[in-house]
Amino acid sequence: MQTSVQLPTDPAVQYLLRIGDTCLILGQRLGEWCGHAPIIEEDIALTNVALDLIGQARGVLTLAGQRCAPALDEDQLAFLRDERDYRNPTIAELPRGDFAFTVLRNAMLSTWLKLLWERLRDSGDAELSGIAGKALKEARYHQQHAADWVVRLGDGTEESRRRIEAAMAQLWPYVAELFDDDAVEAAAEASGLGPPASSLREPWLAEMAEILGEVHLPMPKQGNFRSTGKQGVHSEHMGYILAEMQFLQRAYPGGAW
Amino acid sequence: MYTQAMDTMAREGGGKLERVLSADEQALQQRFDARIDAGDFIEAKDWMPDNYRKTLLRQISQHAHSEIVGMLPEGNWISRAPTLKRKAILLAKVQDEGGHGLYLYAAAETLGTSRDQMIDALHSGKAKYSSIFNYPTLSWADIGTIGWLVDGAAIMNQVPICRCSFAPYARAMIRICREESFHQRQGYDSLLVMMQKGTPEQKAMVQDAVNRWWWPCLMMFGPPDDQSPNSAQGMRWGIKRVSNDTLRQKFVDATVQQAGVLGVTLPDPELKWNEEREHWDFGAIDWDEFWRVVGGEGPCNRERLEKRVKAWEDGEWVREAALAHANKQAMKEAA
Amino acid sequence: MNTTSHEWPLWEVFVRTKAGLDHKHCGSLHAADPKMAVQMARDVYTRRSEGSSVWVVRSDQIVASDPGDKDMFFDPAEDKVYRHPTFYKLPDAVDHM
């Protein structure tokens, strides 16, 4: 049984993992739709989004791994960490749900990622800036695809309306975490690595309001629930994702793939 | 192997004589035959004999169904791919298969059917798909093996169809073949890495996968020529270009060499080079197994169909909503 | 808009691979509306950098010549060989025209 890799406490690594793990885990969830989407054309479209996200994950995880000592590669990070060392916000790991849940989560996270990549083009880390330039184009497409679907479902049939409203109620409590600041975010801002989480809140709300406004889908009231994925304390869903994702690497230590 | 349609048609009593043609139609038939003989293409709106249309529709739609159902055995391992590179490659490959199904449904639709009708035929069990996809993927090595052997067999079958007389099918096949060779190469590459650099457990995994997939892959080419009565008509119409046995032999010859490079043993003790024929002799195929699986009694027939039906039914409200929204938009614009 | 069928309409897809070339027909797909059709065309038909521009047209909007008219539509062009430059034999010295 392959044992886990250990991570440094370097806040820059934590910051990068928050981004890379979001792409990784969301990509993992979207990949679950392959062969099961409502129509083949959409199968292909969702898989494209998943592929883009996996590509982004590879770039960011590689970067994070280079800052570890000893250095770790993208696969060691993706497949051999303990659950508590994954730093994606909890919203990314929630089960894919129905199609309404998937497109609404995609709209939320692609908007968040788009705003993040926009700012990361100015990162003091040249490689991260390069990754951001490419990822931004992908995020724009993802946002357009997801937003179009939110509108179709929000103003489609009674059933689709009911489902998108239900998705909103389920997802909204997990949004707050995206914009929480802490020492990791502060260090990233101070070092010029990237923007602090809170700086994205207003632009995100504005863009989401535009998308949701098209179909008069109100944003629920902010409650007191706080998810804690960014701190490495995940929901019960994370364990199952990792069990599947990590299985081969754990079961065949030293394997070549 | 997609000409399995013609082979199964024999058992189902299809492919009967054409109805009697009028004088006009006889002239059209003659022109049609002349074009086929000259190696010309038939386009969707050209006159064609009823049976040509029916046979093609069956073959193309079943080919399309095969691609879609074929997404499931490999899709089974996407969440468990061992590296990010392999995950991306597998996603891209399975996505391609969806795309191939789509190109083929599009080609079939030019013959006067709709996507919904074809999907309905699949889900009700009336239409078939290549029986290879009724086998389970039990290990990661199955994924590489499918790429190497199943896609390898598919390529061998598909290249001749690029010259099919029915042009929409031929054009779809050209597009598919361009994308397909990556499928075989990625599978072989995956196995090669495990065999050359992997652990003893990985090597055992590869050999086990090959042991399970070899014979079903040989069955992919369909029954022996002397048990495929509809093949002749298919050849006459330029739908089928090469016989089942010829393709099967070609596949064995190519694969034995590839297996050697990999360092795996093909599970056939009767596999032997025949100096006289200049081909590899191979053992007897269990045709009972083939007909059993084609008939619905394979390891995964029920699950494959259940998954496809579920995806379609679960997606009903989505498709309805998109149409409803489009209608609302259209009415707004018209106002 | 077909409101009686529950099937998404069929669209024909044309892709221009790069500036300077024509859009070429490459197949069809089902989509519920024009925006979706364009996006799907991009997802289905341009994954291998085959496209710089995509057109989609509802299949029922395509007006096609009747194959039955093929003779009268297209045969008359066959014997007007004087339309082709190769019909004209010029001395080598000026043949680059």
Coordinates of C-alpha atoms in Angstrom, one line a residue, chain B residues 31 35 45-46 92 95-96 99 102-103 106 109 114-117 175 179 182-183 316 318-320 322-323 325-327 330, chain C residues 1-3 5-10 25-30 32-33 36 43-48 50 66-68 70-71:
Chain B
R31 CA -28.4 3.0 -63.4
R35 CA -22.9 3.4 -60.6
K45 CA -31.2 11.8 -52.0
D46 CA -30.3 9.5 -54.9
A92 CA -10.6 12.3 -24.8
Q95 CA -15.5 11.5 -25.9
D96 CA -14.3 10.6 -29.4
G99 CA -18.5 11.9 -31.4
L102 CA -22.9 11.2 -33.4
Y103 CA -21.4 11.3 -36.9
A106 CA -26.1 11.9 -38.6
E109 CA -30.5 10.2 -40.6
S114 CA -34.6 10.2 -36.9
R115 CA -32.1 10.1 -34.0
D116 CA -35.0 9.4 -31.6
Q117 CA -36.3 6.5 -33.7
R175 CA -13.5 11.3 -40.2
E179 CA -9.4 10.0 -35.0
F182 CA -4.8 7.6 -31.6
H183 CA -7.2 5.2 -29.8
E316 CA -35.9 13.7 -20.8
V318 CA -33.5 18.5 -19.8
R319 CA -34.3 18.0 -23.5
E320 CA -37.9 19.2 -22.9
A322 CA -34.3 23.2 -23.8
L323 CA -37.0 22.9 -26.5
H325 CA -37.0 27.6 -23.8
A326 CA -36.2 27.7 -27.5
N327 CA -39.9 27.9 -28.4
A330 CA -38.7 32.1 -31.0
Chain C
M1 CA -40.1 25.9 -34.9
N2 CA -41.4 22.4 -34.6
T3 CA -43.5 22.4 -31.5
S5 CA -42.0 16.9 -32.0
H6 CA -40.0 16.4 -28.8
E7 CA -36.8 16.0 -30.7
W8 CA -34.3 18.8 -31.0
P9 CA -34.0 20.0 -34.6
L10 CA -31.2 18.9 -36.8
H25 CA -19.7 20.8 -44.7
C26 CA -18.6 18.3 -42.1
G27 CA -21.7 16.8 -40.7
S28 CA -24.8 17.5 -38.6
L29 CA -25.9 17.5 -34.9
H30 CA -29.0 18.1 -32.9
A32 CA -32.4 23.1 -29.3
D33 CA -31.5 26.6 -30.3
M36 CA -26.5 25.8 -28.5
D43 CA -17.4 20.9 -29.2
V44 CA -18.1 18.1 -31.7
Y45 CA -16.3 19.2 -34.9
T46 CA -13.3 21.3 -33.9
R47 CA -11.5 19.4 -31.1
R48 CA -8.4 18.9 -33.2
E50 CA -9.9 22.0 -37.3
D66 CA -33.2 17.8 -56.9
P67 CA -31.1 14.7 -57.7
G68 CA -33.7 13.9 -60.3
K70 CA -29.1 16.3 -62.0
D71 CA -29.1 15.7 -65.8

